Coordinates of C-alpha atoms in Angstrom, one line a residue:
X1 CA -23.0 0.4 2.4
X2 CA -25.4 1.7 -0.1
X3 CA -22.1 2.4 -2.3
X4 CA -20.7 -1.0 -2.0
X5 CA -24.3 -2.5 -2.7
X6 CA -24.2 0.1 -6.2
X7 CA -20.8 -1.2 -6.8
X8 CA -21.9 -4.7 -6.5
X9 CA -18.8 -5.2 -3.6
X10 CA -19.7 -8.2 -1.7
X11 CA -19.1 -8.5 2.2
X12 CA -16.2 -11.3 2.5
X13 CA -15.4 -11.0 6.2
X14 CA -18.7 -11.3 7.5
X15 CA -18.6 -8.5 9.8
X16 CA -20.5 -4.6 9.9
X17 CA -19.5 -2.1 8.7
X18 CA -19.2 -1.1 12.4
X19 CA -17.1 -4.1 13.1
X20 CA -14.8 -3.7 11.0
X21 CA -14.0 -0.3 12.0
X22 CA -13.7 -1.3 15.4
X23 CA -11.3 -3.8 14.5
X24 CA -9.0 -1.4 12.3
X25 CA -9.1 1.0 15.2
X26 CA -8.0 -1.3 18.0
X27 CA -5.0 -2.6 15.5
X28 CA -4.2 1.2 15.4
X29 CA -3.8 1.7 19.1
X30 CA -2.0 -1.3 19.2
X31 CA 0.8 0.6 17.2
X32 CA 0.9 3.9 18.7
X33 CA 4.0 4.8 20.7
X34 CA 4.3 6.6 23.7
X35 CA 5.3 10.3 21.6
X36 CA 1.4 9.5 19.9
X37 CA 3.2 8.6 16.9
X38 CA 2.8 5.2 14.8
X39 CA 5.2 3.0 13.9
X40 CA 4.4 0.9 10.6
X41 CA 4.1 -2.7 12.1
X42 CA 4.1 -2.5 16.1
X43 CA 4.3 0.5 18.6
X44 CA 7.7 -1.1 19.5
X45 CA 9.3 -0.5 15.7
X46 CA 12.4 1.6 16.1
X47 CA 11.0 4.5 13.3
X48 CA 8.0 6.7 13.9
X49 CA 6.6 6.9 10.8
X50 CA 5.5 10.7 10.2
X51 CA 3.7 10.6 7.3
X52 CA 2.1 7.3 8.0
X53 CA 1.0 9.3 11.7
X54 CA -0.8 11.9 9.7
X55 CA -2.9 9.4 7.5
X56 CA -4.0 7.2 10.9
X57 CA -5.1 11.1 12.2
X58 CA -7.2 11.6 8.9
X59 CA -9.0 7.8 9.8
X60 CA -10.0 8.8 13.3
X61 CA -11.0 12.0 12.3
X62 CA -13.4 10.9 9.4
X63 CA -14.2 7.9 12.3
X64 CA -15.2 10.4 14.6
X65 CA -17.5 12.7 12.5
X66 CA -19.4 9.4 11.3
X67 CA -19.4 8.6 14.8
X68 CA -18.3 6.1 15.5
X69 CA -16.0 6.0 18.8
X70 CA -12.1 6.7 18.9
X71 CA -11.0 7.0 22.6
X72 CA -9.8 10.4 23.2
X73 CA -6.6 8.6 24.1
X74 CA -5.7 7.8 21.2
X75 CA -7.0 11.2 19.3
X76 CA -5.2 13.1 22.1
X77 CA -1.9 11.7 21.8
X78 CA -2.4 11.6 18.2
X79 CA -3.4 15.2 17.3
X80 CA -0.9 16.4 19.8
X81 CA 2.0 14.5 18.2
X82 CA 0.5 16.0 14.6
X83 CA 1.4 19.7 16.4
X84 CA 4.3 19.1 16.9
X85 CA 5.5 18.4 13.2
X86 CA 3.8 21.4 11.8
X87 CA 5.2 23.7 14.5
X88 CA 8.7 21.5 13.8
X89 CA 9.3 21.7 17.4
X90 CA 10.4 17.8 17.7
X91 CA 14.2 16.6 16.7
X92 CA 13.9 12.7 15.4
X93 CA 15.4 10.4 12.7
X94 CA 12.8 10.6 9.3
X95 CA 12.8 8.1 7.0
X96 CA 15.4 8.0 4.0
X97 CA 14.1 9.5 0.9
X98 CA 16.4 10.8 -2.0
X99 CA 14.6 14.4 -1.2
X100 CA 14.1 14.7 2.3
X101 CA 13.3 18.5 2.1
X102 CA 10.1 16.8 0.3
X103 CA 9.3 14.1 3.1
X104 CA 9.3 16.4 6.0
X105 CA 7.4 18.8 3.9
X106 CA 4.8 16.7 2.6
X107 CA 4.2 15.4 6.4
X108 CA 4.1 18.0 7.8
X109 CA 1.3 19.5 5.4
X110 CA -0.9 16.4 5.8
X111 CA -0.5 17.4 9.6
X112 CA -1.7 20.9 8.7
X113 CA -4.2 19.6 6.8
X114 CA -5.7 16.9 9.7
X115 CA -5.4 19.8 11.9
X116 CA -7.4 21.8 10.1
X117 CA -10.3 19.6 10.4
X118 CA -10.3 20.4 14.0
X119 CA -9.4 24.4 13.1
X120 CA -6.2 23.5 15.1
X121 CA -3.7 24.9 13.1
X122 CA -2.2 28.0 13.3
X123 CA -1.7 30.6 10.3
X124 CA 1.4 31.6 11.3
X125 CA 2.7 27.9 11.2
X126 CA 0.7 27.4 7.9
X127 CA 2.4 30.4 6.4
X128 CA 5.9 29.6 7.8
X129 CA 5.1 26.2 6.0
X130 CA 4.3 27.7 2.5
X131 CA 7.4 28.9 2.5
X132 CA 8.9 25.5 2.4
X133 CA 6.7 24.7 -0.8
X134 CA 10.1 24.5 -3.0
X135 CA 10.8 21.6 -1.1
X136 CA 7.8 19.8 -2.5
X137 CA 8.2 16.9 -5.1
X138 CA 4.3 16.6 -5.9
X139 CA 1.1 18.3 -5.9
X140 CA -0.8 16.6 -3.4
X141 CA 1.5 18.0 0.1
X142 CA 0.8 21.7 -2.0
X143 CA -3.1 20.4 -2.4
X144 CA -2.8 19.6 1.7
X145 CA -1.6 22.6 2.8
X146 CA -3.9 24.8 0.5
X147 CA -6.7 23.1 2.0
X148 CA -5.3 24.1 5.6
X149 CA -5.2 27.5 4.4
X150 CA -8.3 27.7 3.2
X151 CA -9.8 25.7 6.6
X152 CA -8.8 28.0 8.4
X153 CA -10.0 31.1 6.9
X154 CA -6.9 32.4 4.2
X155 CA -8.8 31.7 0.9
X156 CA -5.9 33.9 -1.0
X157 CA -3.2 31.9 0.4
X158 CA -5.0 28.5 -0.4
X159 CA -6.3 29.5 -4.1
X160 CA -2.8 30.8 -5.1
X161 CA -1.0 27.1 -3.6
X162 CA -3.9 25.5 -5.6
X163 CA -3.4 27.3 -8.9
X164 CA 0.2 26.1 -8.6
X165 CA -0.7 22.5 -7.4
X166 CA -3.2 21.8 -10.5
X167 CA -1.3 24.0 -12.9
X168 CA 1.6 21.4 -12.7
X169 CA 0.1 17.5 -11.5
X170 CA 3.3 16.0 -11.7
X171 CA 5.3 13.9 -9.5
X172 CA 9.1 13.3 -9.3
X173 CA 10.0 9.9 -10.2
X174 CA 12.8 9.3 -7.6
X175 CA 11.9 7.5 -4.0
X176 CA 9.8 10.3 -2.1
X177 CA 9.0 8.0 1.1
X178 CA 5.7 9.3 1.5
X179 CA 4.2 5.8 0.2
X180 CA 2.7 7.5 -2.6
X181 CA 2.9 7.6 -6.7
X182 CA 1.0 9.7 -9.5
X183 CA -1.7 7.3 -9.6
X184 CA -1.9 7.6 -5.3
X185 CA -1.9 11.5 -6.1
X186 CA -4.1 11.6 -8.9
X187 CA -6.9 9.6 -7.2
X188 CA -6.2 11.7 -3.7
X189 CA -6.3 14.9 -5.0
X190 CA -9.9 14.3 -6.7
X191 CA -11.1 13.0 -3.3
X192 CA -10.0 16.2 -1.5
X193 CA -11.4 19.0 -3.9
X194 CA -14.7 17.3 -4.3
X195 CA -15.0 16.5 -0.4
X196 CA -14.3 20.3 0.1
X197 CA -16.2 21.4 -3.0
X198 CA -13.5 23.7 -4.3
X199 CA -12.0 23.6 -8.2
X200 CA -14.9 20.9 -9.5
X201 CA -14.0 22.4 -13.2
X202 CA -10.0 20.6 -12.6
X203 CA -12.0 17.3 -11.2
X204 CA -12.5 16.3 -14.9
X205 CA -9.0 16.9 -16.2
X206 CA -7.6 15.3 -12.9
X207 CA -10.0 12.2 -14.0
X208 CA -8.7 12.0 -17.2
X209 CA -5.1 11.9 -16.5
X210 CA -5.4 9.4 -14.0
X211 CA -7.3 7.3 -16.1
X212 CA -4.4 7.9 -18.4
X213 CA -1.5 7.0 -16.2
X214 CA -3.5 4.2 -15.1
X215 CA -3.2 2.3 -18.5
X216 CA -0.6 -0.4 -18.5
X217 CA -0.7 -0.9 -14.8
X218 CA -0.9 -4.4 -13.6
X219 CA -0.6 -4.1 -9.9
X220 CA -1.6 -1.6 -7.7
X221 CA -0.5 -0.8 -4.4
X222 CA -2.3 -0.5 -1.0
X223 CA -2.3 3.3 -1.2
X224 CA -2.8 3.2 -5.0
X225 CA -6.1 0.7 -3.8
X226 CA -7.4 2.7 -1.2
X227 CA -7.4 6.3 -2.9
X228 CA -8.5 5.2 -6.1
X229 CA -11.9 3.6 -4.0
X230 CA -12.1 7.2 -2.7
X231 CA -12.0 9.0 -6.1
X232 CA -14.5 6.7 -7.3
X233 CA -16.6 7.5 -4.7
X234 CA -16.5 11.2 -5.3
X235 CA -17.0 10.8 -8.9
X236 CA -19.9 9.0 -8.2
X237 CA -21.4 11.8 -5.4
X238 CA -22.0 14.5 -8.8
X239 CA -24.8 15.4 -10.8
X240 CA -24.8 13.8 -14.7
X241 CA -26.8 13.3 -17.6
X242 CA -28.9 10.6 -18.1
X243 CA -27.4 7.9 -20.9
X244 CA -28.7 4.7 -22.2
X245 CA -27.0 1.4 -23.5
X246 CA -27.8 -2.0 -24.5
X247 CA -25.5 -4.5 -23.4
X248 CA -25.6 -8.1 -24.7
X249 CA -24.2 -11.1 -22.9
X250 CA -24.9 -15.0 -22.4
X251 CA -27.2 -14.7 -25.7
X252 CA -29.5 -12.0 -23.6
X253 CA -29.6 -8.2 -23.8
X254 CA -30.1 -5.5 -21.0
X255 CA -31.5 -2.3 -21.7
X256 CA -29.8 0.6 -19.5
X257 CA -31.4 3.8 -18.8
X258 CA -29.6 5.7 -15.7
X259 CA -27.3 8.6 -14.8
X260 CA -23.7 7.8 -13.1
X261 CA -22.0 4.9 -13.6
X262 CA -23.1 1.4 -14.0
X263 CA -21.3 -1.7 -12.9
X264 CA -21.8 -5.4 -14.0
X265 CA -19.4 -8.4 -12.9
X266 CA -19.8 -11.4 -15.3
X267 CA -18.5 -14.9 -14.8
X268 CA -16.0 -16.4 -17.2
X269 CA -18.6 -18.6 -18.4
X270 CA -21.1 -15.4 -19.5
X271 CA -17.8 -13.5 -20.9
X272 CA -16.9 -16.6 -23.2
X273 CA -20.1 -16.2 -24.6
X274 CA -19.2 -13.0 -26.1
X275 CA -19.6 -9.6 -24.8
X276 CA -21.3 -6.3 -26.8
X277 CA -22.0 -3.0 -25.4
X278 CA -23.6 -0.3 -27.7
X279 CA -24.8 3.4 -26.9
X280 CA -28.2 4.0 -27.9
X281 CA -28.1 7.6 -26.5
X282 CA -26.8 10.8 -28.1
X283 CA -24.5 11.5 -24.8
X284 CA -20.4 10.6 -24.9
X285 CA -19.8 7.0 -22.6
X286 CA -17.3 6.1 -21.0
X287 CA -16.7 2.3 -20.8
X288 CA -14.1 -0.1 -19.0
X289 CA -13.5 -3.9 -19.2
X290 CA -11.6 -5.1 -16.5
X291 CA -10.8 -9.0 -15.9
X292 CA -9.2 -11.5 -12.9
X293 CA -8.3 -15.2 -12.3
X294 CA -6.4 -17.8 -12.2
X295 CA -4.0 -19.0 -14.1
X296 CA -3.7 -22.2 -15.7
X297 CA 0.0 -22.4 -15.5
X298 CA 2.6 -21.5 -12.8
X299 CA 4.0 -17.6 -13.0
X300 CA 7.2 -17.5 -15.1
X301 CA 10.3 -16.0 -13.5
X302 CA 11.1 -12.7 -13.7
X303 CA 13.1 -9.7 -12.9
X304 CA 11.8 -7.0 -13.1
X305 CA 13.3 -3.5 -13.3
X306 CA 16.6 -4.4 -11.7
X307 CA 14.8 -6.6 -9.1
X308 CA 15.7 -10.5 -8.6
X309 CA 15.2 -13.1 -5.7
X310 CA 17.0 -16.3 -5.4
X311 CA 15.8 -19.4 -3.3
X312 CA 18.4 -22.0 -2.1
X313 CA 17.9 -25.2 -0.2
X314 CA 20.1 -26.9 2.3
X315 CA 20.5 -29.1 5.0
X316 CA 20.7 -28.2 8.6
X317 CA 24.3 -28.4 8.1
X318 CA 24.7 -26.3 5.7
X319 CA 25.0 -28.8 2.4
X320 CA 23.5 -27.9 -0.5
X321 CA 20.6 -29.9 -1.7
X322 CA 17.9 -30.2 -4.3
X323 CA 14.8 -31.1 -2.0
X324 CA 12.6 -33.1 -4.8
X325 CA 11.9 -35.8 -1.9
X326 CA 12.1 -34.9 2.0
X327 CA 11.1 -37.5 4.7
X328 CA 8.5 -36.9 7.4
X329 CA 10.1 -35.0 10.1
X330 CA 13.2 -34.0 7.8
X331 CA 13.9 -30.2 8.2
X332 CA 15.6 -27.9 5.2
X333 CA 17.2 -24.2 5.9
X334 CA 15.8 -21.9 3.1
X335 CA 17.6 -19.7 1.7
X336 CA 16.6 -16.7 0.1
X337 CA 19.1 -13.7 -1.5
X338 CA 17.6 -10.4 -3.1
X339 CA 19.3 -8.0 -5.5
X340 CA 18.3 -4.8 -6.4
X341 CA 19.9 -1.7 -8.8
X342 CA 19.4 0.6 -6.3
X343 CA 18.2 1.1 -2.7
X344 CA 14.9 -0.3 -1.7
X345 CA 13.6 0.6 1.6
X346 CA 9.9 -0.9 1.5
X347 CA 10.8 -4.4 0.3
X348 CA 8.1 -6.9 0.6
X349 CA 9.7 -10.8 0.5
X350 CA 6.8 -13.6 0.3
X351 CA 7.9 -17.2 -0.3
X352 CA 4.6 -19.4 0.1
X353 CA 5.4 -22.9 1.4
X354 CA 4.5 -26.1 -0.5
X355 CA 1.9 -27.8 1.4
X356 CA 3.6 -30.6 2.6
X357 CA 6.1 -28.2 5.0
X358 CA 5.4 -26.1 7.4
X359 CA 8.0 -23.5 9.5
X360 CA 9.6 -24.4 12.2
X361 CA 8.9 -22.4 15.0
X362 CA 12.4 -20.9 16.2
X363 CA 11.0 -19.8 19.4
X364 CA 10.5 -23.7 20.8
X365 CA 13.3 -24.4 23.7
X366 CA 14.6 -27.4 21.4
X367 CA 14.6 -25.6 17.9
X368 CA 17.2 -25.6 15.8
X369 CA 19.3 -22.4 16.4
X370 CA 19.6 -20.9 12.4
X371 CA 22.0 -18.1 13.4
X372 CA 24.9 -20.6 13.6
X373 CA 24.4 -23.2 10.6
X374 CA 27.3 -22.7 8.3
X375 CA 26.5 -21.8 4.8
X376 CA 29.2 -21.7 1.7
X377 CA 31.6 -20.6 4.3
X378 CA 30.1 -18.3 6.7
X379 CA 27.4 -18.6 9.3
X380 CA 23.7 -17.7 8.7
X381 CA 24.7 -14.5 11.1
X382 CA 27.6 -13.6 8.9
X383 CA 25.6 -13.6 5.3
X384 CA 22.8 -11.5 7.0
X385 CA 24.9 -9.0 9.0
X386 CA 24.0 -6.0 6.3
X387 CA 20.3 -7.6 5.7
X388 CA 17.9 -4.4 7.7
X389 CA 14.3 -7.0 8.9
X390 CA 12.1 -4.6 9.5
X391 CA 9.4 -6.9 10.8
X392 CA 8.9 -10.4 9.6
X393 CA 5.5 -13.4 10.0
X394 CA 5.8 -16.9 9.8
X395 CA 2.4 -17.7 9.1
X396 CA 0.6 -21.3 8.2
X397 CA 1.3 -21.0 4.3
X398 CA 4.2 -18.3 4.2
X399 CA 7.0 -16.6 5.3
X400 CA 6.9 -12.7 4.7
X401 CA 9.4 -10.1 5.2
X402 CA 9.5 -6.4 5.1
X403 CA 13.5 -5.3 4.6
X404 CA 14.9 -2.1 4.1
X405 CA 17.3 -2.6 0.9
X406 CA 20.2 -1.0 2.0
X407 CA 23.2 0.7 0.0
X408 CA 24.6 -2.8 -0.3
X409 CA 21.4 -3.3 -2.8
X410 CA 21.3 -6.9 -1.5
X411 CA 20.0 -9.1 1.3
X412 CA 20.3 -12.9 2.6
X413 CA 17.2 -14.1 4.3
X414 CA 16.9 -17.6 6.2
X415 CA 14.3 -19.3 7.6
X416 CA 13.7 -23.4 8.6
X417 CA 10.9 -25.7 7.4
X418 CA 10.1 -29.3 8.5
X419 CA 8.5 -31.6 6.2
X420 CA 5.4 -32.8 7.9
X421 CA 2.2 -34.7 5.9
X422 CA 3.3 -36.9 2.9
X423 CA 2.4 -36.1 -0.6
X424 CA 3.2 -34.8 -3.5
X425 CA 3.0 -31.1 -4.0
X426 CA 3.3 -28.1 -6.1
X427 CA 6.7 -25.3 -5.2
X428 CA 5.6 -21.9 -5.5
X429 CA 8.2 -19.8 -6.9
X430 CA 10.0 -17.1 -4.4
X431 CA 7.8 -13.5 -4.6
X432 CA 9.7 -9.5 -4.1
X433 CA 7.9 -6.5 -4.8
X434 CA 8.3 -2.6 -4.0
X435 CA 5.3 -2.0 -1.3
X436 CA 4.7 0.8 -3.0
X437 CA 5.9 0.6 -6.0
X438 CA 4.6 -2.8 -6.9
X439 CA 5.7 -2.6 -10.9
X440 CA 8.9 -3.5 -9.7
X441 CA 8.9 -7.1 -8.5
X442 CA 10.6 -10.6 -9.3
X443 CA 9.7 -14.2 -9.0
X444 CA 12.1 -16.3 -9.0
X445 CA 13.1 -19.7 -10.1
X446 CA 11.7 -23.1 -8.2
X447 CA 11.6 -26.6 -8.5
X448 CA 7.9 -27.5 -10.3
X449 CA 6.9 -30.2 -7.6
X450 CA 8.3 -31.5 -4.4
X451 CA 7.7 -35.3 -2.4
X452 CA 7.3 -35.7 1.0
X453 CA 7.3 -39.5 2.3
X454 CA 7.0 -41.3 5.4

């Protein structure tokens, strides 16, 4: 809390801190499966998601040594589950990556390194893993596992995997399915040496490249989010020197005298004013602007790095339309077809609903059945036999869905909205991204405003 308060982070939920752990650890239960593994949307998804398993053991183990209470349960099943991929004494499906030898070797050092924590893992099943480190793509599995090492008492083993983990920092570029990217590295990797106090002299050089790589980036993923808040936070936790500033806004000038960092937020109102920071100490500062709203005009379409999405509209019997006016009560089929260069497997699909509409709910005994509306030629079933839902929401405003982009680098989705409260109201445009690798995305092309009457 006292670091959110620093950073000027406001509460938004209204809940504790306490709460809110709570909460995130009774929607973790809710998608562990019976092996203690975790599937990425429900317990009941058809994938255990290895890497994914490891991470949700790193939460309840930094949740139990603040302690705060994970049933033993779910830290049984969990750990036990985390044995068995660093012994590699389980057969199961892992998820498609372009080098698998990398996946199962960067999951299976996060397990080493959760079981560490707990001086669980062995040094026999360390050692057998280092000699799997070929395998690895990036630094961070080879930061993992040197941390494991040196956990559990083989410093000469875990200094000579760090020298090579630092001595390189680089990343492979192809799809490594461990949900990560240089920036997710970068930021991870100076959480883990300064949590465990070991190679504070590479922190700085770490910093700096990450800082680097992060120029130019305009969205940032969940993982890219979450370890960049933790590198922050262990930048923050070490000693510097004292430094002093003036900076002038809104015609007024504040005089800074403090070591660490320093945030400000300013309202657009302040900023228009104009903006002047000037260093009135003889020490080096570091300083970064950093700006959000709304825009003024609708997004432009775009696809983006061999990424598109198409939205269609069409009657419930399958005739193409141009819905610029619907009637109360008058129900469209949405179309919406993605294409891709290349195999996607952590798809995102968000088309947010014009106010006026809402989904209809295909579970009601009298809803429309989509599978059999007929559609240029071929039934709704037909054009999405090859589409791979991995989990999808029909929510108020939206309709998401997460899709594995198979080798057919294309997929058909279809859903049904009603119109429902007259008006006139603004489309949003169609919305794909990479989960993880949210650079690549497209918005696609919409209608500007649609009617509803009664």
């Amino acid at each position: 809390p006292e670091m959110l308060d620093k950073m000027e982070l406001k509460n938004s939920t209204g809940k504790t801190q306490a709460q809110s752990i709570e909460h995130g650890l009774t929607r973790i239960t809710s998608k562990q499966k019976k092996n203690g593994s975790f599937g990425l949307w429900s317990n009941t998804d058809k994938d255990e998601q290895h890497w994914l398993t490891a991470y949700v053991g790193d939460f309840i183990t930094d949740g139990r040594q603040q302690g705060f209470k994970v049933s033993d349960e779910l830290y049984d099943k969990t750990m036990k589950r985390l044995g068995e991929y660093l012994r590699n004494s389980s057969s199961y499906s892992v998820r498609w990556s372009e080098y698998p030898g990398h996946y199962k070797f960067a999951y299976r050092a996060y397990s080493a390194y959760v079981l560490s924590r707990h001086n669980k893992a062995q040094l026999g099943h360390l050692r057998n893993l280092v000699q799997r480190k070929s395998d690895a793509k990036s630094f961070l599995p080879l930061i993992h596992l040197a941390l494991a090492l040196r956990n559990q008492g083989d410093n000469q083993a875990a200094d000579e995997l760090l020298d090579e983990a630092l001595d390189s920092l680089e990343r492979h570029d192809g799809y490594l399915a461990d949900y990560g990217s240089e920036v997710r590295d970068l930021a991870m990797a100076i959480h883990l040496l300064t949590r465990h106090n070991v190679r504070e002299k590479d922190v700085l050089n770490i910093s700096l490249k990450l800082a680097k790589t992060l120029k130019g980036r305009t969205y940032l993923s969940t993982q890219e989010r979450n370890s960049l808040f933790l590198a922050g936070i262990a930048l923050e936790s070490g000693s510097f020197d004292k430094w002093q500033a003036d900076l002038e806004y809104a015609n007024a000038i504040e005089n800074i005298k403090m070591s660490g960092s320093k945030y400000k937020f300013l309202s657009g109102e302040q900023i228009s004013q104009g903006l002047k920071l000037t260093n009135t100490s003889e020490n080096l500062i570091f300083s970064t602007l950093n700006y959000s709203g709304f825009a003024k005009t609708a997004p432009k379409s775009v696809s983006n790095k061999g990424l598109s999405i198409e939205r269609g509209y069409y009657t419930i019997q399958g005739k193409k339309i141009t819905p610029d006016a619907l009637n109360v009560g008058e129900m469209v089929l949405v179309s919406l077809h993605v294409v891709a260069d290349k195999r996607m497997p952590d798809l995102m699909v968000v088309d947010l609903l014009p106010a006026g509409l809402e989904l209809e709910n295909q579970n009601l005994k009298h809803a429309s059945k989509l599978a059999d509306i007929i559609v240029e030629g071929e039934t709704v079933s037909q054009l999405m036999k090859h589409t791979k839902i991995e989990h999808q929401e029909f929510r108020d405003d939206r309709y998401v869905a997460a899709i594995d982009l198979g080798w057919q680098k294309e997929a058909h989705v279809f859903y049904l909205a009603r119109a429902v409260t007259p008006g006139t109201y603004k489309v949003p445009a169609p919305y794909a991204e990479d989960m993880y690798n949210p650079e690549k995305h497209a918005i696609g092309i919409t209608i500007s405003v649609m009617t509803v009457v009664q």
